[in-house]
């Protein structure tokens, strides 16, 4: 994806985040529907394929699709953008009373963030993992996601002890 298009998508993701923040303050069903449609459109732009195609992929394959033919930093950035889109989409689902969809989007966001994180406390993915972990605290996670989360927490704990 050319850099100019990357910048455009990132700006649109920021705008969507601002819209979601406003919707969380005051209910607006029309605004919620618009924001949800925008979230889906941005996900398709990020992947460069229809949602029906990338949503059939496993989380590992989604990360690979986002990073394909990209420099490492750009691929990671696209993955983190996807995590933020999923987080915002989950909030929209929650507003609409679709808790199951919200939970699923948050689990996928956590999984993608964990697959993207480099285990450094200052890594932006680490902050996203922590945020999603807090939101999902006490919720049952699929075994592979829980294993990734446990490993992630162990790495950070060991790093903290060695400092």
Short mmCIF file of C-alpha atoms in Angstrom, two decimals:
data_model
loop_
_atom_site.label_atom_id
_atom_site.label_comp_id
_atom_site.label_asym_id
_atom_site.label_seq_id
_atom_site.Cartn_x
_atom_site.Cartn_y
_atom_site.Cartn_z
CA UNK A 1 0.00 0.00 0.00
CA UNK A 2 1.53 3.36 -0.97
CA UNK A 3 2.55 5.63 1.91
CA UNK A 4 -0.02 8.29 1.00
CA UNK A 5 -2.84 5.74 1.18
CA UNK A 6 -1.44 4.44 4.50
CA UNK A 7 -1.55 7.97 5.91
CA UNK A 8 -5.11 8.43 4.69
CA UNK A 9 -6.28 5.18 6.28
CA UNK A 10 -4.52 5.99 9.56
CA UNK A 11 -6.18 9.42 9.65
CA UNK A 12 -9.57 7.85 8.95
CA UNK A 13 -9.00 5.38 11.80
CA UNK A 14 -8.23 8.31 14.12
CA UNK A 15 -11.40 10.06 13.01
CA UNK A 16 -13.41 6.89 13.56
CA UNK A 17 -11.98 6.66 17.08
CA UNK A 18 -13.10 10.22 17.75
CA UNK A 19 -16.58 9.45 16.42
CA UNK A 20 -16.81 6.37 18.63
CA UNK A 21 -15.73 8.42 21.66
CA UNK A 22 -18.52 10.91 20.94
CA UNK A 23 -21.06 8.12 20.44
CA UNK A 24 -20.07 6.64 23.80
CA UNK A 25 -21.03 9.98 25.39
CA UNK A 26 -24.41 10.27 23.69
CA UNK A 27 -26.49 7.62 21.97
CA UNK A 28 -27.15 8.15 18.27
CA UNK A 29 -28.36 5.02 16.43
CA UNK A 30 -27.84 6.64 13.01
CA UNK A 31 -24.31 7.69 13.95
CA UNK A 32 -23.60 4.22 15.32
CA UNK A 33 -24.70 2.60 12.06
CA UNK A 34 -22.61 5.06 10.02
CA UNK A 35 -19.54 4.48 12.20
CA UNK A 36 -19.94 0.70 11.97
CA UNK A 37 -20.12 0.89 8.17
CA UNK A 38 -17.01 3.10 8.17
CA UNK A 39 -15.18 0.60 10.38
CA UNK A 40 -15.94 -2.22 7.95
CA UNK A 41 -14.89 -0.09 4.96
CA UNK A 42 -11.61 0.82 6.66
CA UNK A 43 -10.90 -2.83 7.47
CA UNK A 44 -11.40 -3.72 3.81
CA UNK A 45 -9.06 -0.89 2.74
CA UNK A 46 -6.46 -2.01 5.26
CA UNK A 47 -6.53 -5.59 3.94
CA UNK A 48 -7.09 -4.65 0.32
CA UNK A 49 -9.79 -7.31 0.04
CA UNK A 50 -13.46 -7.80 0.91
CA UNK A 51 -14.36 -8.58 4.52
CA UNK A 52 -15.89 -11.87 3.41
CA UNK A 53 -12.40 -12.94 2.36
CA UNK A 54 -10.22 -11.81 5.26
CA UNK A 55 -12.73 -12.73 7.97
CA UNK A 56 -12.44 -16.37 6.88
CA UNK A 57 -8.71 -16.30 7.64
CA UNK A 58 -7.26 -17.35 10.97
CA UNK A 59 -5.75 -14.57 13.08
CA UNK A 60 -2.25 -15.76 12.11
CA UNK A 61 -3.21 -15.61 8.43
CA UNK A 62 -4.76 -12.16 8.92
CA UNK A 63 -1.47 -10.88 10.36
CA UNK A 64 0.38 -12.46 7.43
CA UNK A 65 -2.03 -10.87 4.93
CA UNK A 66 -1.56 -7.43 6.49
CA UNK A 67 2.24 -7.76 6.48
CA UNK A 68 2.53 -9.33 3.02
CA UNK A 69 4.85 -7.39 0.70
CA UNK A 70 5.36 -4.71 3.36
CA UNK A 71 8.47 -3.61 5.25
CA UNK A 72 8.36 -4.98 8.80
CA UNK A 73 7.46 -1.64 10.40
CA UNK A 74 4.66 -1.03 7.91
CA UNK A 75 3.26 -4.52 8.40
CA UNK A 76 3.27 -4.08 12.19
CA UNK A 77 1.63 -0.68 11.79
CA UNK A 78 -1.14 -2.18 9.68
CA UNK A 79 -1.69 -4.88 12.31
CA UNK A 80 -1.91 -2.29 15.08
CA UNK A 81 -4.32 -0.24 12.98
CA UNK A 82 -6.47 -3.35 12.60
CA UNK A 83 -6.40 -3.87 16.38
CA UNK A 84 -7.60 -0.28 16.90
CA UNK A 85 -10.34 -0.76 14.32
CA UNK A 86 -11.48 -3.96 16.01
CA UNK A 87 -11.47 -2.22 19.39
CA UNK A 88 -13.63 0.60 18.04
CA UNK A 89 -15.90 -1.85 16.23
CA UNK A 90 -16.37 -3.73 19.51
CA UNK A 91 -17.41 -0.50 21.22
CA UNK A 92 -19.95 0.13 18.49
CA UNK A 93 -21.34 -3.39 18.84
CA UNK A 94 -21.61 -2.83 22.60
CA UNK A 95 -23.54 0.41 22.05
CA UNK A 96 -25.94 -1.44 19.77
CA UNK A 97 -26.57 -4.13 22.40
CA UNK A 98 -24.65 -6.78 20.47
CA UNK A 99 -22.47 -8.01 23.31
CA UNK A 100 -21.52 -11.30 21.65
CA UNK A 101 -20.19 -9.48 18.59
CA UNK A 102 -18.36 -7.00 20.85
CA UNK A 103 -16.74 -9.85 22.78
CA UNK A 104 -15.69 -11.58 19.56
CA UNK A 105 -14.16 -8.39 18.13
CA UNK A 106 -12.26 -7.76 21.37
CA UNK A 107 -10.92 -11.32 21.47
CA UNK A 108 -9.74 -11.03 17.88
CA UNK A 109 -8.18 -7.63 18.64
CA UNK A 110 -6.35 -9.10 21.63
CA UNK A 111 -5.14 -12.05 19.56
CA UNK A 112 -3.84 -9.80 16.76
CA UNK A 113 -2.17 -7.49 19.30
CA UNK A 114 -0.49 -10.46 20.97
CA UNK A 115 0.73 -11.80 17.63
CA UNK A 116 2.10 -8.35 16.79
CA UNK A 117 3.65 -7.44 20.16
CA UNK A 118 7.42 -7.62 20.43
CA UNK A 119 7.48 -8.04 24.20
CA UNK A 120 8.85 -4.59 24.94
CA UNK A 121 7.08 -2.46 27.57
CA UNK A 122 7.25 0.60 25.31
CA UNK A 123 5.83 -1.20 22.27
CA UNK A 124 2.46 0.28 21.19
CA UNK A 125 1.13 -3.27 20.88
CA UNK A 126 1.89 -3.79 24.58
CA UNK A 127 -0.37 -0.88 25.51
CA UNK A 128 -3.14 -2.31 23.32
CA UNK A 129 -2.72 -5.77 24.88
CA UNK A 130 -2.94 -4.25 28.37
CA UNK A 131 -6.05 -2.24 27.44
CA UNK A 132 -7.83 -5.24 25.91
CA UNK A 133 -6.71 -7.51 28.74
CA UNK A 134 -8.34 -5.10 31.19
CA UNK A 135 -11.57 -4.97 29.19
CA UNK A 136 -11.69 -8.77 28.88
CA UNK A 137 -10.62 -9.45 32.48
CA UNK A 138 -12.40 -12.51 33.81
CA UNK A 139 -13.88 -13.42 30.42
CA UNK A 140 -13.14 -16.89 29.08
CA UNK A 141 -10.54 -16.78 26.32
CA UNK A 142 -9.88 -19.49 23.77
CA UNK A 143 -6.92 -21.68 24.77
CA UNK A 144 -4.55 -20.37 22.04
CA UNK A 145 -5.25 -16.74 22.98
CA UNK A 146 -4.85 -17.50 26.70
CA UNK A 147 -1.54 -19.26 26.00
CA UNK A 148 -0.27 -16.23 24.04
CA UNK A 149 -1.42 -13.90 26.82
CA UNK A 150 0.24 -16.01 29.52
CA UNK A 151 3.50 -16.06 27.55
CA UNK A 152 3.28 -12.31 26.93
CA UNK A 153 2.76 -11.62 30.65
CA UNK A 154 5.62 -13.96 31.59
CA UNK A 155 8.02 -12.16 29.24
CA UNK A 156 7.08 -8.77 30.66
CA UNK A 157 7.35 -10.05 34.24
CA UNK A 158 10.84 -11.44 33.57
CA UNK A 159 11.89 -8.18 31.97
CA UNK A 160 10.64 -6.23 34.99
CA UNK A 161 12.56 -8.51 37.36
CA UNK A 162 15.80 -8.14 35.41
CA UNK A 163 15.68 -4.34 35.51
#
